[in-house]
């Protein structure tokens, strides 16, 4: 075992904020080296420095003992460092093979013939167990498969060190296990993997070494055998992370939301059919499933963004099937949308303006047709405090915030209206551990106060941790409804693939 | 935060002005013109004496109105390229009211004229707006096309129902509106009337609306992110209609005020570039309402000075049009070297 990459005294600041400060890190050949840390801790910046997307203000990088300068991703790839980003860089309408070959320097020929590379790519697929149909278009692949293509792409470019940025955030448990076996095969073939994550369980499962970053500083690098998950969490957030306090359901079971024989779908929404379930007061109902199996359609019909073809929705004893979004909000439905950037926030505007969205027509914000900015100030300051949003002032644009803090703004806004039903879609996606825990506690608080939560999440841990009952969706239908106790990961996984 | 934004907007405006002037100087050199003479006449024409200054301020009024027209619609993510047509519709409506009811007292005709102008402009803007929210017709295309319809429709009105026999009618003009229907002149002997005060008042009202009114706030949200607006219960379509309605009403009022304050009769296509100039000013002001009068002043200085420059500076007026063209190009350059690079994304 010898060192392959050494980072020495790396520093980078944006404005007067240090993203990375005095970072010394050694990566050994053949290791799976996890980099953990909360959002904003500086993980991505560090990896972007290594991958040549960001240039450091100070510090040295050594590759196999030689001091090097990485000025662009091109340099990084030439050295054998490849990165799979959280958001895929693939052309949807191209085939797998075209995507893999795209951007390679021409080999002395004028016409682009991806066919010539087929045998070479097939060899790599076989070596690493990364089977993909080379002639399928990217748009027809599942998320897990797309990730595979990304890995193939960098392997084909000769990467020996592979950086995976939050690779499991979007995968099902089964897909995660497949990714892990790929990682193990990579290691066996003398590759090195840098694994960026904040999912502790996965980090503990796959890593050889773990480095934790906090506020731009490298806290420590440890061997996996030497630590427990609790220790790693402590390194990341600088304090103990207590487990969530869950309460069972109370005896009374009043119905909050009743969905009967729902059918819906249009060109932008996957079709759903035969959807019937009820949600009680004081209950958290989880909706699990691989993304794209109708969960978004279901949510949009309940919040009122999409009409139904048949069936009805009864909320709090009232048929709301034909109500507008605004009317449903008025009746007490809160919505934490899946995509906070496009559906949840008016990005360039201030936190204050975003926090009063939805209550602008109500007392005390509305006063004689005008907006009472004094009240808006009070409410937004209160919410920023209560949700400990990291922000310079309430006037700062939310576009400057990290994902976790953006999400806190959305959650704060929705819960501030004290809705009877909260529809939470991927509430903690891309959100750091501390904020995730806080958001989950908020949802449990809703339940405690007798409200109901419909929790749609691709994160099974989250679903299992919070839900009283779990609906699994597959191909636009409900493939199973389970009590929390009987919902094992295997069982959920099977239902998610329609093999219930 | 806000202060910073205004400062950067001002720097951008200054940069635009300097660029335009620089390129104009080069053009003057190529054309072998006397630069000193040309520019001294330009400045003299804009602010050199009381009468010229009055002319500059007088020309500001419709420019402010048209810039507001564009900016208000833009707040609701509507691209109103049809200010010109709405302006003419407002002007012709005001003229028509005065000509049809000459017996009414002048003060009443004045008020009715302005109201008729606002209604005319608003309706002209609402047709494309409805087509947009109902049938998703691109409002850029429809508003632009409506300008042509407005020019020919008003020509029809002048030539048929309001035709006056004789030279006036043949020249493409209606009869004069009653004498009393006019605005108070502020500087004697000039065309500067209280019209400019109306324009400044309109600016203040629109600014107040956007900052304080619930509907103004909702329109801003719609303009920034219509999807998020929809998901939080904001009636997106009605806010877009509102923005277009206000926008058209301002253009219509602008047209009506020009008739009542200055022209006293409707002449076919009497201000062929105000709509376009309004867009330019709006862009220069970065769509910020309080900055619109400042930008309007700059452009009206150019236009007013151009008249003197043409007469005494031996420079053709078309040069000024070229300068305005250059301004547009420079304004649309989004990434100015000092205006800050794209926002840095903070990520872990």
GROMACS .gro file of N, CA, C and O in nm, chain A residues 302-303 315 323-335 357-360 362 413-414 417-420, chain B residues 228-234:
model
  136
  302UNK      N    1  -5.320   1.575  -0.491
  302UNK     CA    2  -5.367   1.608  -0.356
  302UNK      C    3  -5.349   1.757  -0.326
  302UNK      O    4  -5.436   1.819  -0.266
  303UNK      N    5  -5.238   1.815  -0.372
  303UNK     CA    6  -5.221   1.959  -0.346
  303UNK      C    7  -5.302   2.044  -0.443
  303UNK      O    8  -5.323   2.162  -0.418
  315UNK      N    9  -6.084   1.571   0.233
  315UNK     CA   10  -5.993   1.620   0.335
  315UNK      C   11  -6.074   1.678   0.449
  315UNK      O   12  -6.158   1.765   0.429
  323UNK      N   13  -6.116   2.161  -0.577
  323UNK     CA   14  -6.069   2.287  -0.521
  323UNK      C   15  -5.936   2.328  -0.584
  323UNK      O   16  -5.858   2.244  -0.630
  324UNK      N   17  -5.910   2.459  -0.584
  324UNK     CA   18  -5.783   2.508  -0.637
  324UNK      C   19  -5.674   2.492  -0.531
  324UNK      O   20  -5.702   2.463  -0.415
  325UNK      N   21  -5.550   2.513  -0.574
  325UNK     CA   22  -5.439   2.503  -0.480
  325UNK      C   23  -5.460   2.597  -0.363
  325UNK      O   24  -5.444   2.560  -0.247
  326UNK      N   25  -5.498   2.721  -0.396
  326UNK     CA   26  -5.515   2.821  -0.291
  326UNK      C   27  -5.623   2.781  -0.191
  326UNK      O   28  -5.605   2.796  -0.070
  327UNK      N   29  -5.735   2.728  -0.241
  327UNK     CA   30  -5.843   2.687  -0.152
  327UNK      C   31  -5.799   2.574  -0.060
  327UNK      O   32  -5.830   2.571   0.058
  328UNK      N   33  -5.722   2.481  -0.118
  328UNK     CA   34  -5.676   2.369  -0.035
  328UNK      C   35  -5.580   2.418   0.074
  328UNK      O   36  -5.583   2.370   0.186
  329UNK      N   37  -5.495   2.514   0.036
  329UNK     CA   38  -5.405   2.570   0.136
  329UNK      C   39  -5.485   2.633   0.248
  329UNK      O   40  -5.455   2.618   0.366
  330UNK      N   41  -5.589   2.704   0.206
  330UNK     CA   42  -5.676   2.773   0.301
  330UNK      C   43  -5.739   2.675   0.399
  330UNK      O   44  -5.754   2.703   0.516
  331UNK      N   45  -5.775   2.556   0.347
  331UNK     CA   46  -5.840   2.456   0.432
  331UNK      C   47  -5.742   2.386   0.524
  331UNK      O   48  -5.782   2.311   0.611
  332UNK      N   49  -5.611   2.406   0.499
  332UNK     CA   50  -5.515   2.350   0.594
  332UNK      C   51  -5.421   2.245   0.537
  332UNK      O   52  -5.379   2.154   0.608
  333UNK      N   53  -5.390   2.255   0.407
  333UNK     CA   54  -5.291   2.163   0.353
  333UNK      C   55  -5.160   2.240   0.332
  333UNK      O   56  -5.159   2.347   0.272
  334UNK      N   57  -5.054   2.185   0.384
  334UNK     CA   58  -4.921   2.244   0.363
  334UNK      C   59  -4.842   2.153   0.273
  334UNK      O   60  -4.863   2.032   0.272
  335UNK      N   61  -4.753   2.209   0.196
  335UNK     CA   62  -4.683   2.130   0.095
  335UNK      C   63  -4.535   2.166   0.094
  335UNK      O   64  -4.499   2.281   0.070
  357UNK      N   65  -4.464   3.404   0.179
  357UNK     CA   66  -4.538   3.352   0.065
  357UNK      C   67  -4.644   3.255   0.113
  357UNK      O   68  -4.615   3.159   0.183
  358UNK      N   69  -4.768   3.281   0.077
  358UNK     CA   70  -4.877   3.194   0.120
  358UNK      C   71  -4.958   3.257   0.233
  358UNK      O   72  -5.073   3.221   0.254
  359UNK      N   73  -4.900   3.350   0.307
  359UNK     CA   74  -4.978   3.417   0.411
  359UNK      C   75  -4.994   3.565   0.379
  359UNK      O   76  -5.039   3.643   0.461
  360UNK      N   77  -4.957   3.602   0.255
  360UNK     CA   78  -4.958   3.745   0.221
  360UNK      C   79  -5.100   3.802   0.216
  360UNK      O   80  -5.118   3.922   0.222
  362UNK      N   81  -5.332   3.719   0.438
  362UNK     CA   82  -5.397   3.702   0.567
  362UNK      C   83  -5.344   3.803   0.666
  362UNK      O   84  -5.232   3.848   0.658
  413UNK      N   85  -4.177   2.803   0.635
  413UNK     CA   86  -4.290   2.873   0.576
  413UNK      C   87  -4.416   2.788   0.582
  413UNK      O   88  -4.523   2.834   0.622
  414UNK      N   89  -4.402   2.661   0.545
  414UNK     CA   90  -4.521   2.575   0.540
  414UNK      C   91  -4.573   2.545   0.680
  414UNK      O   92  -4.693   2.547   0.703
  417UNK      N   93  -4.781   2.806   0.883
  417UNK     CA   94  -4.925   2.822   0.858
  417UNK      C   95  -5.008   2.725   0.940
  417UNK      O   96  -5.130   2.724   0.933
  418UNK      N   97  -4.939   2.640   1.017
  418UNK     CA   98  -5.003   2.540   1.101
  418UNK      C   99  -5.105   2.457   1.026
  418UNK      O  100  -5.223   2.454   1.061
  419UNK      N  101  -5.061   2.387   0.923
  419UNK     CA  102  -5.154   2.307   0.844
  419UNK      C  103  -5.196   2.181   0.919
  419UNK      O  104  -5.124   2.133   1.006
  420UNK      N  105  -5.314   2.132   0.884
  420UNK     CA  106  -5.361   2.007   0.944
  420UNK      C  107  -5.296   1.888   0.876
  420UNK      O  108  -5.284   1.781   0.932
  728UNK      N  109  -4.334   2.821  -0.847
  728UNK     CA  110  -4.342   2.834  -0.701
  728UNK      C  111  -4.465   2.916  -0.664
  728UNK      O  112  -4.533   2.886  -0.566
  729UNK      N  113  -4.494   3.018  -0.743
  729UNK     CA  114  -4.612   3.101  -0.714
  729UNK      C  115  -4.737   3.013  -0.718
  729UNK      O  116  -4.821   3.019  -0.629
  730UNK      N  117  -4.746   2.929  -0.820
  730UNK     CA  118  -4.864   2.845  -0.835
  730UNK      C  119  -4.876   2.748  -0.717
  730UNK      O  120  -4.983   2.732  -0.660
  731UNK      N  121  -4.763   2.688  -0.679
  731UNK     CA  122  -4.766   2.591  -0.571
  731UNK      C  123  -4.797   2.653  -0.436
  731UNK      O  124  -4.829   2.583  -0.341
  732UNK      N  125  -4.783   2.785  -0.426
  732UNK     CA  126  -4.816   2.848  -0.298
  732UNK      C  127  -4.949   2.922  -0.307
  732UNK      O  128  -4.978   3.006  -0.223
  733UNK      N  129  -5.027   2.889  -0.409
  733UNK     CA  130  -5.164   2.940  -0.413
  733UNK      C  131  -5.180   3.078  -0.474
  733UNK      O  132  -5.288   3.136  -0.464
  734UNK      N  133  -5.076   3.133  -0.533
  734UNK     CA  134  -5.091   3.264  -0.598
  734UNK      C  135  -5.162   3.243  -0.732
  734UNK      O  136  -5.123   3.155  -0.809
   0.00000   0.00000   0.00000
